[in-house]
Coordinates of C-alpha atoms and ligand atoms in Angstrom, one line a residue:
M1 CA -1.0 -29.1 18.5
S2 CA -4.3 -29.4 19.4
A3 CA -6.7 -26.8 17.2
A4 CA -8.8 -26.1 20.7
Q5 CA -5.8 -24.4 21.9
A6 CA -4.9 -22.0 19.4
R7 CA -9.0 -20.9 19.5
H8 CA -8.9 -20.6 23.0
L9 CA -6.0 -17.8 23.5
L10 CA -7.8 -16.3 20.5
N11 CA -10.9 -16.0 22.4
T12 CA -9.4 -15.1 25.8
V13 CA -6.4 -13.5 24.7
F14 CA -7.2 -11.4 21.7
G15 CA -11.5 -11.9 22.0
Y16 CA -12.0 -13.0 18.5
P17 CA -14.5 -15.4 18.4
E18 CA -13.9 -17.1 14.8
F19 CA -10.3 -17.3 13.1
R20 CA -10.1 -15.9 9.6
G21 CA -9.4 -17.3 6.2
Q22 CA -6.8 -19.6 7.0
Q23 CA -5.7 -18.6 10.1
E24 CA -6.5 -21.8 12.1
N25 CA -4.8 -23.8 9.5
I26 CA -1.5 -21.9 9.7
I27 CA -1.5 -21.7 13.4
T28 CA -1.3 -25.2 14.2
H29 CA 1.3 -26.5 11.3
V30 CA 3.6 -24.1 12.6
A31 CA 2.3 -24.8 16.2
S32 CA 3.3 -28.6 16.0
G33 CA 6.9 -27.2 14.2
G34 CA 6.2 -27.0 10.6
D35 CA 7.7 -24.4 8.5
A36 CA 5.2 -22.2 6.5
L37 CA 5.0 -19.1 4.0
V38 CA 1.7 -16.7 4.4
L39 CA 0.9 -14.2 2.1
M40 CA -1.6 -12.6 2.7
P41 CA -2.7 -9.0 1.4
T42 CA -3.0 -6.3 4.6
G43 CA -4.9 -6.4 7.0
G44 CA -5.4 -10.2 6.3
G45 CA -4.6 -11.4 9.5
K46 CA -0.8 -12.5 9.4
S47 CA -0.4 -11.5 12.9
L48 CA -1.7 -14.2 14.8
C49 CA -0.3 -16.5 12.6
Y50 CA 2.6 -16.6 14.3
Q51 CA 2.0 -15.1 17.7
I52 CA -0.7 -17.7 19.0
P53 CA 2.4 -20.1 18.0
A54 CA 4.8 -18.8 20.5
L55 CA 2.1 -18.9 22.9
L56 CA 1.3 -22.2 21.9
R57 CA 4.9 -23.3 21.5
D58 CA 7.4 -23.7 24.5
G59 CA 10.1 -20.4 24.4
V60 CA 10.4 -17.4 22.8
G61 CA 9.2 -16.4 19.5
V62 CA 11.8 -14.5 17.1
V63 CA 9.8 -12.0 15.3
I64 CA 12.5 -10.8 12.3
S65 CA 11.1 -7.4 10.9
P66 CA 12.8 -4.1 8.9
L67 CA 10.2 -2.1 11.1
I68 CA 11.8 -0.1 13.1
A69 CA 9.9 3.0 13.9
L70 CA 7.1 0.7 14.5
M71 CA 8.6 -2.1 17.3
Q72 CA 7.7 -0.1 20.1
D73 CA 3.8 0.6 19.2
Q74 CA 3.7 -2.9 18.1
V75 CA 5.8 -4.3 21.8
D76 CA 2.9 -1.8 23.3
A77 CA -0.3 -3.3 22.1
L78 CA 1.4 -6.8 22.9
A79 CA 1.1 -5.7 26.3
E80 CA -2.6 -4.3 26.2
V81 CA -3.8 -8.2 25.5
G82 CA -1.3 -9.4 28.4
V83 CA 1.5 -10.7 25.6
R84 CA 5.0 -10.2 26.8
A85 CA 7.1 -9.1 24.2
A86 CA 10.1 -6.8 23.5
F87 CA 12.3 -5.8 21.1
L88 CA 16.0 -5.8 20.4
N89 CA 17.5 -2.9 17.9
S90 CA 19.2 0.0 17.0
T91 CA 17.2 2.5 19.1
Q92 CA 18.0 1.2 22.4
T93 CA 20.2 2.2 24.6
F94 CA 22.9 -0.8 25.1
E95 CA 21.4 -1.5 29.8
E96 CA 18.0 -2.1 27.7
T97 CA 19.6 -4.2 25.1
V98 CA 21.5 -6.4 28.4
Q99 CA 17.9 -6.1 29.7
T100 CA 15.8 -7.6 26.7
E101 CA 18.6 -10.0 26.2
R102 CA 18.1 -11.4 29.8
R103 CA 14.6 -12.0 28.9
V104 CA 15.4 -13.8 26.8
R105 CA 17.5 -16.4 28.3
N106 CA 15.4 -16.2 31.1
G107 CA 12.5 -17.4 28.8
E108 CA 10.8 -14.5 30.5
L109 CA 9.2 -13.0 27.3
D110 CA 6.1 -14.5 24.5
L111 CA 7.8 -13.1 21.4
V112 CA 10.8 -10.8 21.0
Y113 CA 10.8 -8.2 17.6
V114 CA 14.5 -8.2 16.1
A115 CA 16.0 -6.1 13.6
P116 CA 17.5 -8.3 10.3
E117 CA 20.6 -6.4 10.7
R118 CA 20.8 -7.2 14.5
L119 CA 19.6 -10.6 14.4
L120 CA 22.9 -11.3 12.0
T121 CA 24.8 -9.9 14.6
S122 CA 27.3 -13.2 16.7
R123 CA 26.4 -11.6 20.0
C124 CA 22.2 -12.3 18.9
L125 CA 23.2 -15.6 17.0
E126 CA 24.8 -16.6 20.5
L127 CA 21.7 -15.4 22.1
I128 CA 19.1 -17.3 20.1
E129 CA 21.7 -20.3 20.7
Q130 CA 21.4 -20.6 24.7
S131 CA 17.7 -19.4 24.8
Q132 CA 14.7 -21.7 23.9
I133 CA 12.9 -20.9 20.8
A134 CA 10.0 -21.4 20.3
L135 CA 10.4 -20.0 16.0
F136 CA 11.4 -17.5 13.4
A137 CA 8.6 -15.2 12.1
I138 CA 9.8 -13.6 9.4
D139 CA 7.6 -10.5 8.6
E140 CA 7.5 -8.7 5.1
A141 CA 9.4 -11.6 3.4
H142 CA 9.3 -9.8 0.1
C143 CA 12.5 -7.9 1.3
V144 CA 14.3 -10.8 0.3
S145 CA 13.8 -9.6 -3.7
Q146 CA 16.1 -7.5 -5.3
W147 CA 14.0 -7.3 -7.7
G148 CA 11.0 -5.6 -5.7
H149 CA 10.5 -2.5 -4.1
D150 CA 11.6 -2.6 -0.4
F151 CA 14.4 -4.7 -0.8
R152 CA 17.3 -5.3 2.2
P153 CA 20.2 -7.1 1.5
E154 CA 20.0 -7.8 5.0
Y155 CA 17.0 -10.4 4.5
I156 CA 19.4 -12.4 1.9
K157 CA 21.2 -13.4 4.5
L158 CA 18.5 -14.8 6.9
S159 CA 18.9 -18.0 4.9
I160 CA 21.1 -19.1 8.2
L161 CA 18.4 -19.3 10.5
H162 CA 18.2 -22.5 8.4
E163 CA 21.2 -23.5 8.2
R164 CA 22.3 -23.0 12.3
F165 CA 18.8 -23.7 13.4
P166 CA 17.2 -26.2 11.4
Q167 CA 15.3 -28.0 14.4
I168 CA 13.4 -24.6 14.8
P169 CA 10.4 -23.7 12.5
R170 CA 9.7 -20.9 10.2
I171 CA 6.7 -19.1 9.1
A172 CA 7.9 -16.4 6.4
L173 CA 4.8 -13.4 5.7
T174 CA 4.3 -11.2 3.0
A175 CA 1.7 -8.5 1.3
T176 CA 3.3 -9.2 -1.9
A177 CA 1.9 -12.6 -4.1
D178 CA 3.2 -12.4 -7.7
P179 CA 4.4 -15.6 -8.2
Q180 CA 7.9 -14.0 -9.4
T181 CA 8.2 -12.6 -5.6
R182 CA 7.1 -15.9 -3.9
A183 CA 9.6 -17.6 -6.4
E184 CA 12.4 -15.8 -4.8
I185 CA 11.1 -16.1 -1.5
V186 CA 11.1 -19.9 -1.5
Q187 CA 14.3 -20.0 -2.8
R188 CA 16.3 -17.1 -1.4
L189 CA 14.8 -17.9 2.8
Q190 CA 15.8 -21.9 1.5
L191 CA 11.5 -22.7 2.2
E192 CA 11.4 -25.3 -0.7
D193 CA 9.5 -27.6 2.1
A194 CA 7.3 -25.3 3.6
L195 CA 4.0 -25.2 3.4
Q196 CA 2.8 -22.4 1.2
F197 CA -0.5 -20.9 2.7
V198 CA -1.8 -18.4 -0.2
A199 CA -5.6 -16.4 0.7
S200 CA -7.5 -14.2 -1.6
F201 CA -5.6 -11.1 -2.6
D202 CA -8.9 -9.7 -3.0
R203 CA -9.7 -6.5 -0.5
P204 CA -13.3 -5.9 -1.5
N205 CA -14.3 -2.9 0.7
I206 CA -11.2 -1.0 -1.2
R207 CA -13.3 1.2 -4.3
Y208 CA -10.6 1.6 -7.1
Q209 CA -10.7 4.5 -8.9
I210 CA -8.3 5.8 -11.3
V211 CA -9.1 9.4 -13.4
E212 CA -7.0 11.4 -15.4
K213 CA -4.4 13.7 -14.2
N214 CA -5.2 17.9 -15.4
N215 CA -4.4 19.5 -12.1
G216 CA -3.7 17.1 -9.6
R217 CA -4.2 18.7 -6.8
K218 CA -7.1 20.3 -7.3
Q219 CA -8.6 16.8 -8.3
L220 CA -7.1 16.1 -4.9
L221 CA -8.7 18.3 -3.0
D222 CA -12.2 17.8 -4.4
F223 CA -11.5 13.9 -4.4
I224 CA -10.8 14.8 0.1
Q225 CA -13.3 17.3 0.6
G226 CA -16.1 15.6 -1.4
E227 CA -15.3 12.2 0.0
H228 CA -13.6 12.0 2.9
A229 CA -14.3 14.9 4.9
G230 CA -12.1 14.5 8.6
D231 CA -11.1 11.4 7.4
A232 CA -7.4 9.6 7.9
G233 CA -5.9 8.9 4.5
I234 CA -2.8 9.1 3.5
V235 CA -1.6 10.7 -0.4
Y236 CA 1.1 9.3 -2.4
C237 CA 3.4 11.7 -4.5
L238 CA 6.8 10.1 -5.9
S239 CA 9.5 13.1 -5.0
R240 CA 10.3 14.9 -1.8
K241 CA 9.3 18.7 -3.6
K242 CA 6.7 17.4 -4.0
V243 CA 5.5 16.4 -0.9
E244 CA 6.2 19.0 0.8
E245 CA 4.2 21.0 -1.5
T246 CA 1.5 18.9 -1.7
A247 CA 1.1 18.9 2.4
E248 CA 1.4 22.7 2.4
F249 CA -1.3 23.3 -0.4
L250 CA -3.6 20.9 1.5
N251 CA -2.9 22.3 4.7
D252 CA -3.7 25.9 3.1
N253 CA -7.6 23.8 2.5
G254 CA -8.6 23.1 5.3
V255 CA -7.2 19.6 5.3
T256 CA -4.7 18.8 8.2
A257 CA -2.4 17.2 6.1
L258 CA 1.7 16.0 7.6
P259 CA 4.3 15.0 4.9
Y260 CA 6.3 12.4 5.1
H261 CA 9.7 11.4 3.3
A262 CA 13.5 10.0 3.7
G263 CA 15.0 14.0 3.7
M264 CA 13.2 14.2 7.2
D265 CA 15.7 14.2 10.0
N266 CA 14.5 11.4 12.5
G267 CA 12.6 12.8 14.9
T268 CA 10.6 14.9 12.4
R269 CA 9.5 12.2 11.0
S270 CA 8.6 9.5 13.6
A271 CA 6.7 12.5 15.0
H272 CA 4.5 12.7 12.2
Q273 CA 4.2 9.1 12.4
S274 CA 3.2 9.4 15.5
R275 CA 0.4 11.8 15.1
F276 CA -0.7 10.2 12.8
L277 CA -1.7 7.2 14.4
R278 CA -2.5 8.8 17.4
E279 CA -4.4 11.4 16.1
D280 CA -8.0 11.7 14.6
G281 CA -8.3 12.5 11.5
I282 CA -5.0 12.9 10.0
V283 CA -3.9 12.8 5.9
M284 CA -0.3 11.9 5.3
V285 CA 1.1 13.4 2.4
A286 CA 4.3 10.9 2.0
T287 CA 6.8 9.5 -0.7
S288 CA 6.7 5.5 -0.5
A289 CA 9.7 5.4 2.2
F290 CA 6.1 5.8 4.6
G291 CA 3.6 3.4 5.2
M292 CA 4.9 -0.5 5.2
G293 CA 3.8 -2.2 8.4
I294 CA 1.5 0.8 9.7
D295 CA -1.5 -1.3 11.3
K296 CA -3.7 1.5 11.9
P297 CA -7.1 0.1 10.8
D298 CA -9.4 2.8 10.2
V299 CA -7.5 5.1 7.2
R300 CA -10.3 5.3 4.8
F301 CA -8.6 6.4 1.7
V302 CA -5.2 6.0 -0.4
A303 CA -4.6 8.6 -3.3
H304 CA -1.7 8.4 -5.3
L305 CA -0.7 12.0 -7.6
D306 CA 1.9 9.7 -9.5
L307 CA 1.8 7.1 -11.1
P308 CA 3.3 3.8 -8.9
K309 CA 6.2 1.8 -11.1
S310 CA 4.5 -1.4 -10.8
I311 CA 1.6 -2.9 -9.4
E312 CA 3.1 -4.8 -6.5
G313 CA 3.8 -1.7 -4.4
Y314 CA 0.2 0.1 -6.2
Y315 CA -1.0 -2.2 -4.3
Q316 CA 1.0 -2.5 -1.6
E317 CA 0.2 0.9 -0.8
T318 CA -3.8 1.2 -2.0
G319 CA -3.9 -2.4 1.0
R320 CA -2.8 0.0 4.0
A321 CA -6.8 1.4 3.5
G322 CA -9.4 0.0 5.4
R323 CA -7.7 -2.7 7.5
D324 CA -11.1 -2.1 9.3
G325 CA -12.9 -3.6 6.5
A326 CA -14.9 -0.4 6.7
A327 CA -15.8 0.7 2.7
A328 CA -12.3 2.5 2.0
N329 CA -11.0 4.6 -1.3
A330 CA -8.3 4.0 -3.8
W331 CA -7.7 7.4 -5.7
M332 CA -5.3 7.9 -8.5
A333 CA -5.0 11.2 -10.8
Y334 CA -2.6 10.1 -13.5
G335 CA -1.7 11.5 -16.9
L336 CA 1.1 11.7 -19.5
Q337 CA 3.6 13.2 -17.7
D338 CA 3.7 10.3 -15.4
V339 CA 4.4 8.3 -18.8
V340 CA 7.2 10.2 -19.4
Q341 CA 8.5 10.5 -16.9
Q342 CA 8.4 6.7 -15.0
R343 CA 9.9 5.5 -18.8
R344 CA 12.5 8.7 -18.4
M345 CA 13.4 7.5 -14.8
I346 CA 14.1 3.8 -16.6
D347 CA 15.2 5.2 -19.0
E348 CA 18.5 6.9 -17.1
S349 CA 18.9 4.7 -14.7
E350 CA 22.6 3.2 -14.5
A351 CA 21.0 -0.2 -13.2
S352 CA 21.5 -3.3 -15.6
E353 CA 20.2 -4.3 -19.1
L354 CA 18.2 -7.1 -17.3
F355 CA 17.5 -4.7 -14.4
K356 CA 15.9 -1.8 -16.9
K357 CA 14.0 -5.0 -18.4
T358 CA 12.6 -5.8 -15.3
Q359 CA 11.2 -2.4 -14.5
G360 CA 10.3 -2.1 -17.7
A361 CA 7.5 -4.8 -17.9
K362 CA 6.2 -3.8 -14.2
L363 CA 5.3 0.0 -15.7
D364 CA 3.6 -2.2 -18.5
A365 CA 1.8 -4.1 -16.2
M366 CA 0.6 -0.8 -14.0
L367 CA -0.1 1.3 -17.8
G368 CA -2.4 -1.7 -18.4
L369 CA -4.6 -1.4 -15.4
C370 CA -4.4 2.9 -15.6
E371 CA -5.6 2.2 -19.7
T372 CA -7.8 -0.7 -19.0
L373 CA -11.2 -1.0 -20.0
D374 CA -12.4 -3.5 -18.3
C375 CA -12.8 -4.3 -14.1
R376 CA -9.9 -2.8 -12.2
R377 CA -9.8 -5.4 -9.6
V378 CA -10.0 -8.4 -12.3
R379 CA -6.6 -6.9 -13.6
L380 CA -5.0 -6.0 -10.3
L381 CA -6.1 -10.0 -9.1
D382 CA -5.1 -11.6 -11.9
Y383 CA -1.7 -9.9 -11.6
F384 CA -1.7 -12.4 -8.3
A385 CA -2.7 -14.7 -10.4
Q386 CA -6.1 -15.0 -9.1
H387 CA -9.3 -15.1 -11.4
S388 CA -12.4 -13.4 -10.9
A389 CA -15.2 -11.8 -12.3
P390 CA -16.0 -7.7 -12.1
C391 CA -16.5 -6.6 -9.3
G392 CA -19.2 -3.3 -9.0
N393 CA -16.7 -1.9 -6.6
C394 CA -13.9 0.4 -9.3
D395 CA -14.9 3.1 -11.5
T396 CA -14.7 1.2 -14.7
C397 CA -17.6 -1.4 -13.3
L398 CA -19.7 1.6 -11.6
T399 CA -18.8 3.6 -14.7
P400 CA -18.2 1.9 -17.9
P401 CA -15.6 4.4 -19.6
V402 CA -16.8 4.6 -23.9
S403 CA -14.1 2.7 -25.9
F404 CA -14.3 3.4 -29.3
D405 CA -12.1 1.8 -32.8
G406 CA -9.7 4.7 -32.2
S407 CA -7.1 2.6 -35.3
V408 CA -7.7 6.2 -37.6
A409 CA -6.7 8.6 -34.9
M410 CA -3.6 6.8 -33.4
Q411 CA -3.0 6.0 -37.1
K412 CA -3.0 10.6 -37.6
L413 CA -1.1 10.6 -34.8
L414 CA 2.0 8.4 -35.9
S415 CA 2.2 9.6 -39.3
T416 CA 2.6 13.2 -37.6
I417 CA 5.2 12.1 -35.6
Y418 CA 6.5 10.7 -38.5
R419 CA 6.3 13.6 -40.6
T420 CA 7.8 15.9 -38.7
E421 CA 10.8 13.5 -38.7
Q422 CA 10.6 12.4 -35.3
R423 CA 12.2 15.6 -33.9
F424 CA 9.6 17.0 -31.9
G425 CA 7.3 17.0 -28.5
A426 CA 4.2 16.1 -28.1
M427 CA 3.4 20.4 -28.4
H428 CA 4.4 20.8 -31.5
V429 CA 2.5 17.4 -33.0
F430 CA -0.5 18.4 -31.3
D431 CA -0.4 22.0 -33.1
V432 CA 0.1 20.1 -36.3
L433 CA -2.3 17.7 -35.8
R434 CA -5.2 20.1 -34.9
G435 CA -3.8 22.9 -37.4
I436 CA -2.2 25.2 -35.4
E437 CA -0.5 28.0 -37.6
S438 CA 2.4 28.5 -34.6
D439 CA 5.6 30.3 -35.3
K440 CA 7.1 27.1 -35.1
V441 CA 5.1 25.3 -37.0
K442 CA 5.5 28.3 -40.1
Q443 CA 9.4 28.3 -39.3
W444 CA 9.4 24.6 -40.2
R445 CA 7.1 24.8 -43.3
H446 CA 4.9 22.1 -41.8
D447 CA 1.8 23.7 -42.4
Q448 CA 2.6 22.5 -46.0
L449 CA 2.6 18.6 -44.9
T450 CA -0.5 16.2 -46.1
T451 CA -1.4 15.8 -41.8
F452 CA -1.3 19.4 -41.6
A453 CA -4.9 19.3 -39.5
I454 CA -6.2 16.1 -40.1
G455 CA -7.0 16.5 -36.3
A456 CA -8.8 18.8 -36.2
D457 CA -12.0 17.2 -35.1
R458 CA -10.3 16.9 -31.0
S459 CA -8.7 19.3 -28.7
E460 CA -5.3 18.6 -27.1
P461 CA -6.7 17.4 -24.4
E462 CA -8.1 14.7 -26.6
W463 CA -4.3 13.8 -28.1
R464 CA -2.7 14.0 -25.2
A465 CA -4.7 11.5 -24.3
I466 CA -4.4 9.2 -27.4
L467 CA -0.6 9.6 -27.2
R468 CA -0.5 9.0 -23.2
Q469 CA -2.2 5.4 -24.7
A470 CA 0.4 5.2 -28.1
I471 CA 3.3 5.5 -24.8
A472 CA 1.5 3.1 -22.7
L473 CA 1.1 0.9 -25.9
G474 CA 4.9 1.3 -26.8
L475 CA 3.7 2.3 -29.6
V476 CA 5.7 6.4 -29.3
M477 CA 8.7 6.6 -27.4
V478 CA 9.7 9.8 -25.9
D479 CA 13.7 10.5 -26.8
H480 CA 14.7 12.1 -24.0
D481 CA 18.2 12.6 -24.9
A482 CA 16.7 15.1 -27.7
Y483 CA 14.5 17.5 -26.3
S484 CA 11.8 14.6 -25.6
A485 CA 11.3 13.9 -29.4
L486 CA 8.3 12.0 -29.6
K487 CA 10.1 9.2 -31.6
L488 CA 8.0 5.5 -32.8
T489 CA 8.8 2.4 -32.2
D490 CA 8.9 -0.8 -34.7
D491 CA 5.7 -1.7 -32.8
A492 CA 4.0 1.7 -34.7
K493 CA 4.2 -0.4 -38.5
P494 CA 1.5 -2.7 -38.8
V495 CA -0.5 0.1 -37.4
L496 CA 0.4 2.3 -39.4
R497 CA 0.5 -0.2 -42.4
G498 CA -3.4 -0.7 -41.1
E499 CA -2.5 -4.1 -40.0
R500 CA -3.5 -3.9 -36.6
K501 CA -6.7 -2.3 -35.2
I502 CA -6.1 -0.2 -31.9
Q503 CA -9.0 0.0 -28.9
L504 CA -8.7 3.8 -27.4
R505 CA -10.3 4.9 -24.3
E506 CA -12.4 8.1 -25.0
Y507 CA -11.0 10.9 -23.0
Q508 CA -13.5 12.0 -20.6
K509 CA -13.8 15.7 -20.0
P510 CA -13.2 16.8 -15.8
L511 CA -16.7 17.3 -14.6
K512 CA -17.6 20.8 -14.0
Q513 CA -19.5 20.6 -10.9
K514 CA -18.4 18.8 -7.8
C515 CA -20.0 17.2 -5.6
P516 CA -21.1 19.0 -2.9
P517 CA -19.2 18.3 -0.2
K518 CA -20.2 15.3 2.2
T519 CA -21.1 16.4 6.4
K520 CA -20.4 12.8 6.5
S521 CA -17.6 10.7 6.8
F522 CA -17.3 8.3 4.5
V523 CA -18.3 5.0 6.6
E524 CA -21.9 5.7 7.2
S525 CA -22.7 4.8 10.9
D526 CA -25.4 2.2 11.3
L527 CA -26.2 3.2 14.3
S528 CA -29.5 4.4 16.5
S529 CA -29.0 8.0 17.6
A530 CA -29.2 6.5 21.1
A531 CA -26.5 3.9 20.0
Q532 CA -24.2 6.9 18.3
Q533 CA -24.0 8.6 21.6
V534 CA -23.2 6.0 23.5
F535 CA -20.4 5.2 20.9
D536 CA -19.4 8.9 20.6
K537 CA -18.8 9.2 24.7
L538 CA -16.9 5.9 24.5
R539 CA -14.8 7.4 21.9
D540 CA -14.1 10.3 24.4
W541 CA -13.2 8.2 26.9
R542 CA -10.9 5.9 24.8
M543 CA -8.5 8.8 23.5
A544 CA -8.7 10.0 27.0
T545 CA -7.5 6.3 28.0
A546 CA -4.9 6.3 25.3
R547 CA -3.1 9.5 26.0
T548 CA -2.5 8.0 29.4
H549 CA -1.3 4.8 28.0
N550 CA 0.8 6.8 25.3
V551 CA -0.5 4.2 22.6
P552 CA -2.5 4.7 20.2
A553 CA -6.8 4.9 20.6
Y554 CA -7.1 2.1 18.4
V555 CA -4.6 -0.4 20.7
I556 CA -7.2 0.4 23.2
F557 CA -10.0 -0.5 21.6
H558 CA -10.9 -0.8 18.0
D559 CA -13.8 0.8 16.7
T560 CA -15.8 -2.1 15.8
T561 CA -15.3 -3.0 18.7
L562 CA -16.6 0.2 20.6
R563 CA -19.6 -0.2 18.0
E564 CA -20.4 -3.2 19.2
I565 CA -20.6 -1.8 22.8
A566 CA -23.0 0.7 22.4
Q567 CA -25.4 -1.8 20.5
A568 CA -25.3 -4.5 23.0
M569 CA -25.0 -1.8 26.4
P570 CA -23.2 -3.9 28.5
T571 CA -23.7 -4.1 32.1
S572 CA -21.7 -6.4 33.4
L573 CA -18.1 -8.0 32.8
D574 CA -19.4 -11.2 31.7
A575 CA -21.5 -9.3 29.0
L576 CA -18.5 -7.3 28.2
R577 CA -17.1 -10.7 27.8
G578 CA -18.8 -12.1 25.3
I579 CA -17.5 -8.9 22.6
T580 CA -15.6 -8.7 19.6
G581 CA -11.9 -7.8 20.6
V582 CA -12.3 -8.0 24.4
G583 CA -9.7 -10.3 25.9
E584 CA -9.5 -10.9 29.6
K585 CA -6.8 -8.7 29.8
K586 CA -8.5 -6.2 28.1
L587 CA -11.3 -7.1 30.6
Q588 CA -9.4 -6.7 33.3
T589 CA -8.1 -3.2 32.6
Y590 CA -10.9 -1.7 31.3
G591 CA -14.1 -3.9 32.2
A592 CA -15.1 -2.3 34.9
E593 CA -14.4 1.3 33.4
I594 CA -16.4 0.5 31.3
V595 CA -19.5 -0.7 32.5
A596 CA -19.4 2.0 35.3
L597 CA -19.5 3.9 31.9
I598 CA -22.7 2.4 30.3
E599 CA -24.4 2.2 33.7
G600 CA -23.7 6.0 34.4
L601 CA -25.3 6.0 30.8
A602 CA -28.3 4.2 31.0
Ligands
ADP1 P1 -1.8 -8.4 8.3 O1 -2.3 -9.1 7.4 O2 -2.0 -6.7 7.6 O3 -1.0 -7.9 9.1 P2 -2.8 -8.0 10.6 O4 -2.4 -8.7 11.5 O5 -2.4 -6.6 11.7 O6 -2.9 -7.9 9.4 O7 -4.7 -8.1 10.9 C1 -5.2 -6.7 10.6 C2 -6.7 -6.3 11.9 O8 -7.2 -7.8 11.7 C3 -6.2 -6.3 13.0 O9 -6.3 -4.8 13.1 C4 -5.8 -7.4 13.5 O10 -6.7 -7.6 15.1 C5 -7.7 -8.6 12.8 N1 -7.9 -9.3 13.0 C6 -7.0 -10.1 12.7 N2 -7.6 -11.4 12.8 C7 -8.9 -11.7 13.3 C8 -10.2 -12.1 13.9 N3 -9.9 -13.6 13.7 N4 -11.0 -11.8 14.3 C9 -11.2 -10.8 14.0 N5 -9.9 -9.5 14.1 C10 -8.5 -10.1 13.4
ZN2 ZN1 -14.5 -3.3 -10.5

């Protein structure tokens, strides 16, 4: 299979001048019948890796995807570039299903998207047997990982594809790439002989920022108003209740926000998803149920109001920002309560000890990221076994945190917990440390202890930050069976004996004055004012066109394409053909309108 044919499709169908990264190698490998495992970060360009081989090979490409709610959009987007695609899932009527099946059998489709549970039915497997199949693409392949955050039991059964159709090439794709998940994918999907393509996991346009939480909602609002007025973004919260409350709070403060969580009825949920995709500048407030497969390119920020359970989850979620390559923010507010809550959820879960241990290790890595004194990106990439140098585009690189030898402070905290017999919660321990003569302190005569007031030089927030780090380091645990009493772990002993030094992050006072709200959105436009006016006109045209076609605006053209048009001012179809993102089908459909629009402005 020649690379020239692949390139020709890239240029004429998708309108892109060049392959990105390893796309070309992957495509030629799969197109010539090889199996592949592709690990690429969100926004890396995975879709072309199976779409182009499906076009190059005879027959229809079968794409297995858990993202039922997005299949219609995916199929519509492909129709826009002239690729014949359809889907099979539970949202269809029987007639629609039968019609799609007929098109598969007759070879009238390039791609068919299938939900895994549908694929595994005997009816569907028979259909595959009777049809010519170009390839199987297993999207979101990390869903086979039992310990991952997106586990889908049906994914495990997908090994049947290899057993029943060994001659059909398979390409598995995922944006989760920690070595453990990768090994699980290979084993469960029987991809031992597949070539592995591992892209760089860096997303250089995303700026990582983790701030100490004091009033999370207020901090979030300041962040949005200060840096992202009018931008589309996603805010992740842990609970459904918090999702609802946060969306309401944002709306009350002039930010258009919509809630999304698994407890809402299907209709409202998909209406919210659709508005987020189709309208500009909407903030989606969601639980982790939202986001897989969302390919909106201009999400300018992802914010976390609660600590995610793992770095895999955090990286997937933050990866939804800035898929268009323009500057984007990943922001998180994190505090003592997050650490306590996450540890508690693991302790109280009914799962096996082994599972709990794995979850505990994942949480530790996440906490390590939050408490790190070094570059956040170095930490993140390290987790995916990729080594890098400090990035210059994260909070710890931009304003290095101050660290200090916290051994003595930690000893004070630990011995106060010890002297109060490991029976009290954080507030009381802080009171004793700071020499506060509260009723409880007097009642227990803790003002008589040798540690009473030995920490009077620090404020309560400072002690809170130290306790948070003690819990993150595993020196202290919170006993939820005993009124959240603080207890020492075995690891606390060497610190108390002075055998282990502890380096701590200095508590950072929240900034009093917030940065003045910017009027412009986060992406500073590099267009001249004349070009900017053309760009605005093009956007209006795109919005109207998207409405008529009932697709999200970016499916018509990306901002980057409109920007290029506004700069080049093409007045012929040939000139328009050279613009990134303009393939033959879009040229036919929209070319004349755009040229007329440009000529009208000239
Ligand atoms: P993901 O890896 O997250 O599935 P996609 O396949 O959705 O990423 O691609 C991300 C974005 O990059 C899309 O908007 C896609 O059109 C664009 N893209 C992919 N490959 C190229 C390329 N070779 N040149 C230009 N844009 C590309
Ligand atoms: Zn950095």
